[in-house]
Coordinates of C-alpha atoms in Angstrom, one line a residue:
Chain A
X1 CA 8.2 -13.8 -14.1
X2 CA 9.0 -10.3 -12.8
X3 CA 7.3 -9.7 -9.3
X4 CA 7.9 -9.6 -5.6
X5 CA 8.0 -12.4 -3.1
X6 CA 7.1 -12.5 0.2
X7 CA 8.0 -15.1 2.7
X8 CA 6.7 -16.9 4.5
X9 CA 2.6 -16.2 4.2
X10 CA 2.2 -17.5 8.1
X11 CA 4.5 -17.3 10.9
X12 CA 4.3 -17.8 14.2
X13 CA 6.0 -16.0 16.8
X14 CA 6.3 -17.0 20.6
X15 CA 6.8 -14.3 23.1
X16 CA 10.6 -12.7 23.2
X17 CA 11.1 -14.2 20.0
X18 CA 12.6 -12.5 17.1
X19 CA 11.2 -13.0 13.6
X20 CA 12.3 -12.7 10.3
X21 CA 10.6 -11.9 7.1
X22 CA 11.6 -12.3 3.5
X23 CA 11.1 -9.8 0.3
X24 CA 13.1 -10.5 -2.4
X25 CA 12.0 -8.6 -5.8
X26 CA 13.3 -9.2 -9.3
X27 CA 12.1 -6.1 -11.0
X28 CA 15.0 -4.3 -11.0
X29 CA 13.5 -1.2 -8.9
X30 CA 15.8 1.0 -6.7
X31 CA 12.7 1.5 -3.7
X32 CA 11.6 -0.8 -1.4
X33 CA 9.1 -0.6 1.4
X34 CA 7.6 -2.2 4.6
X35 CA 4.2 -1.8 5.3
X36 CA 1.8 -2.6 8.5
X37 CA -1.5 -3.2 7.9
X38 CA -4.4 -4.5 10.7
X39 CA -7.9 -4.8 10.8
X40 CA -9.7 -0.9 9.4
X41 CA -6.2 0.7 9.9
X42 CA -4.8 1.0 6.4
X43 CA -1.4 0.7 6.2
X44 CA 1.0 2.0 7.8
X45 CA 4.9 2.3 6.8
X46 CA 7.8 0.6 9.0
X47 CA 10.9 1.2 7.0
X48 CA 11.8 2.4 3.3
X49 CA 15.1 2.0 1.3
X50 CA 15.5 4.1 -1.6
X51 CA 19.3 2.5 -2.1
X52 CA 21.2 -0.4 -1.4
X53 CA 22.5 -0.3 2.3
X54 CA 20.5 2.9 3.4
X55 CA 16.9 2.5 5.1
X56 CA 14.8 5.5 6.7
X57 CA 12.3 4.6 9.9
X58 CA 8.7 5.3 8.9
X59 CA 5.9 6.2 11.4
X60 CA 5.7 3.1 13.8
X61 CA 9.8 1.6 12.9
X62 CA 9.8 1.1 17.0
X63 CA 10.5 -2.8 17.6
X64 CA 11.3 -3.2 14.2
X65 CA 14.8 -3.3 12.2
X66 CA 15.6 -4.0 8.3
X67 CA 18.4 -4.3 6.2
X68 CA 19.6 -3.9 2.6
X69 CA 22.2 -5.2 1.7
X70 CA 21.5 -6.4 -2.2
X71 CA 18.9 -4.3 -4.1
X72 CA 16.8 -7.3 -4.7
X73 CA 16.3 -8.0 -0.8
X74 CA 14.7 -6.2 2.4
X75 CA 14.8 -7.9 5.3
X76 CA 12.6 -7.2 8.1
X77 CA 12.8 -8.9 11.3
X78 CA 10.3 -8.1 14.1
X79 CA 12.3 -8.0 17.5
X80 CA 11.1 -9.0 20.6
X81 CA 10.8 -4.7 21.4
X82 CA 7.7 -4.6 19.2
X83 CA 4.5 -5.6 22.2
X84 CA 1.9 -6.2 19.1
X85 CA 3.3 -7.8 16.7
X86 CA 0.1 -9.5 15.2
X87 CA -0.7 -7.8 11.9
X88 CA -0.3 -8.4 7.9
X89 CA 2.8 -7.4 6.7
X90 CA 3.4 -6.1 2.8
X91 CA 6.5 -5.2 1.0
X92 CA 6.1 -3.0 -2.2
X93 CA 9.1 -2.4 -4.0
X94 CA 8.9 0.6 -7.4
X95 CA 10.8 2.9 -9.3
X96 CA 12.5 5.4 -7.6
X97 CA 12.6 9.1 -8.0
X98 CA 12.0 8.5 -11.7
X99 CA 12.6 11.8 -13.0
X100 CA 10.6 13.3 -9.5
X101 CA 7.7 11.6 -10.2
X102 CA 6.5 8.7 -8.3
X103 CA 5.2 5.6 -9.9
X104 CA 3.3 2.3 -8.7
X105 CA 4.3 0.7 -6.4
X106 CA 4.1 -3.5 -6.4
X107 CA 3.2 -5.8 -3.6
X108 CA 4.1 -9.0 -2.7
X109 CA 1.4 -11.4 -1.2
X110 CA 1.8 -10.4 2.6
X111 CA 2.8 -12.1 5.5
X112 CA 0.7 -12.9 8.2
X113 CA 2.1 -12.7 11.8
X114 CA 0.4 -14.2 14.9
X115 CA 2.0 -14.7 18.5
X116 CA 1.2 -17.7 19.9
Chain B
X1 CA 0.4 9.8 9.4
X2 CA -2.7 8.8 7.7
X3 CA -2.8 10.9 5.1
X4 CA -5.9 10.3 2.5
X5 CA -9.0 9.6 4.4
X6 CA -11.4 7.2 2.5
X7 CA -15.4 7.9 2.3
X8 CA -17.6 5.7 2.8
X9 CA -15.7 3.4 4.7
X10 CA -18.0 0.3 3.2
X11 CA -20.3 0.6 0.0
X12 CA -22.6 -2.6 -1.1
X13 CA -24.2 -2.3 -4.4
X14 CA -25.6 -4.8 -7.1
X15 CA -23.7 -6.2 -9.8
X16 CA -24.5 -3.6 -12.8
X17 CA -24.6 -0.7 -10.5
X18 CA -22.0 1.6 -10.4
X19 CA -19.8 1.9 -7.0
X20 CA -18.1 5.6 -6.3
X21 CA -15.6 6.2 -3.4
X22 CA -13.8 9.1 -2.3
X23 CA -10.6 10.3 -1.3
X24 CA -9.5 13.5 0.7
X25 CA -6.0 14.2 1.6
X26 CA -4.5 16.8 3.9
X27 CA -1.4 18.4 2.0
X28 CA -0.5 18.8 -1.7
X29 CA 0.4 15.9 -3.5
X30 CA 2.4 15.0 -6.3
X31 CA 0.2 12.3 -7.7
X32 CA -2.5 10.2 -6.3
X33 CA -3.0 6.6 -6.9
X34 CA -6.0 4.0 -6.3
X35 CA -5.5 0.7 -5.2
X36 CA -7.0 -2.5 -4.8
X37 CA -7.1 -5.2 -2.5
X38 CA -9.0 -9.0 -2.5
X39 CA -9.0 -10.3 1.3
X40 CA -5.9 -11.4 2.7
X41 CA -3.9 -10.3 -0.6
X42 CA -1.2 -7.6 -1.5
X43 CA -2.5 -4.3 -3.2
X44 CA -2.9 -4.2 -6.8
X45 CA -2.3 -0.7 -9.0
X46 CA -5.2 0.2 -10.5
X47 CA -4.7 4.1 -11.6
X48 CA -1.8 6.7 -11.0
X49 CA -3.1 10.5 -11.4
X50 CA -0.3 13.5 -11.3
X51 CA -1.5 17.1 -9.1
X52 CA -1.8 18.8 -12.8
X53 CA -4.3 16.3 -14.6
X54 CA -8.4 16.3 -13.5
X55 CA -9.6 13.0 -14.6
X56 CA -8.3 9.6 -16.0
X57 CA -9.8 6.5 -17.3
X58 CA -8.8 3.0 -17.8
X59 CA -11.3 0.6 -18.7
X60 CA -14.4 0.7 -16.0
X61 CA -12.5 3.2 -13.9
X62 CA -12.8 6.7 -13.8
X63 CA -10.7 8.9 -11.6
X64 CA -11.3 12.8 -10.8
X65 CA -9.2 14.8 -8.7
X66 CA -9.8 18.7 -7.4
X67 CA -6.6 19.8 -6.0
X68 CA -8.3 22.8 -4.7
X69 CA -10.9 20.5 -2.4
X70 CA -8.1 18.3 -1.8
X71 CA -10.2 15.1 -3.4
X72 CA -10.0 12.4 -5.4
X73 CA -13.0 10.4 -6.3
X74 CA -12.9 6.6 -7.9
X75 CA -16.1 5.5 -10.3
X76 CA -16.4 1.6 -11.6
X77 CA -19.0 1.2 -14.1
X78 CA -21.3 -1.4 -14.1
X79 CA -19.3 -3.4 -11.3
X80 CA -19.0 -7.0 -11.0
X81 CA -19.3 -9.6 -8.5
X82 CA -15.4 -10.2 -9.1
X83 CA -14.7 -6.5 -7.9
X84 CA -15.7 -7.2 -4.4
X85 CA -12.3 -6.1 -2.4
X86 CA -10.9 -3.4 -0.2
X87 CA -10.2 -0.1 -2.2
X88 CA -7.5 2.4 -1.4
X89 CA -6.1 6.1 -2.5
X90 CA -1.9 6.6 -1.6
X91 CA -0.5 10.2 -1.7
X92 CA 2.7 11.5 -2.2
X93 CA 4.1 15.2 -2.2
X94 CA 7.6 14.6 -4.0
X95 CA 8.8 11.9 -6.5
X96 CA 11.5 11.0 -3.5
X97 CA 8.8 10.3 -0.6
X98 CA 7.1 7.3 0.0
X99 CA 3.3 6.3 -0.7
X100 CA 1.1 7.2 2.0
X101 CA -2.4 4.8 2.1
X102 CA -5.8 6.0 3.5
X103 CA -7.6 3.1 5.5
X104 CA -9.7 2.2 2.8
X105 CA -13.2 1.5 1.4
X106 CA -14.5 -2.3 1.3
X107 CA -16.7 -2.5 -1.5
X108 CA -19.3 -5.6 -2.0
X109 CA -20.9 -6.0 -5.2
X110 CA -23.9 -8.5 -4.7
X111 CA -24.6 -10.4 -7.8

């Protein structure tokens, strides 16, 4: 099956603890994003690769870091810098720059982050 | 940046009934999408629509968009119990930029 995988669903993080999550995506597609999402805020982007081993910060990157080092991963690991970690975190991975036009993007299942 | 604002920001309807949200957005766009999410889920594609087209269907969905007013509006036809979820519009003003999301409108259909 073709899709996106997010790892794990729960994690628990203590305090001063850095965290890692998985996305790994077998579709093939050059684009992958981290999303933030909590309760009535949307979502809100963290960091987005267009191309293996380059990233761009989105609006709230601050106590976050990725990397990409093989298209079919994107990393992201929550550092002990980010205060409010506790949120639901979604990777989406799509096509990129197809000809200027956009096109969907997928998600994996989301992680869920609480510090204990 | 938030940049599509979703309205209302919860809709309850009975099963049958059809369910209509609506998007604004603050800058031109290259397309618009519509999204949907079941609690505690990942988002789900439901319908891409590019700045120069006005309406799209696919199945029970209907989407308009008015460049002009900066809108986008989502119709399901005689919704389901099954299409209880959280629904969301993404933005984007190039093919090279990434998807922007609204917050959202959580939709309850009551069978």
């Amino acid at each position: 099956d073709g899709g996106i995988t997010q790892s794990p669903k729960y994690l628990f993080r203590k305090e001063g603890q850095n965290v890692t999550l998985s996305c790994e995506q077998n579709l093939n597609h050059d684009a992958m994003y981290w999303y933030r999402q909590d309760p009535g805020q949307g979502l809100r982007l963290i960091y987005y690769s267009q191309i293996v081993n380059d990233f761009q910060k989105g609006d709230i990157a601050e106590g976050y870091s990725v990397s990409r080092e093989k298209k079919e991963s994107f990393p992201l690991t929550v550092t002990s810098a980010q205060k409010n970690p506790t949120a639901f975190y979604l990777c989406a991975s799509s096509i990129f720059g197809s000809g200027g036009r956009n096109t969907e993007a997928f998600f994996g299942q989301g992680t869920r982050l609480t510090v204990v | 940046s938030q940049q599509g604002e979703e309205d209302p920001q919860a809709l309850s309807i009975q099963e049958g009934e059809n369910a209509t949200m609506n998007c604004s957005y603050k800058t031109s766009i290259n397309n618009l999408q519509w999204y949907r999410q079941n609690s505690g889920r990942g988002l789900v594609h439901l319908i891409l629509i590019r700045s120069n087209e006005r309406e799209k269907h696919s199945g029970r969905l209907r989407v308009t968009l008015d460049t002009s007013k900066k809108s986008s509006s989502l119709l399901i036809t005689a919704s389901r119990a099954a299409d209880t979820a959280s629904y969301f519009c993404a933005t984007d003003n190039s093919g090279n930029t990434p998807l922007v999301f609204g917050k959202g409108t959580r939709l309850s259909v009551i069978a």
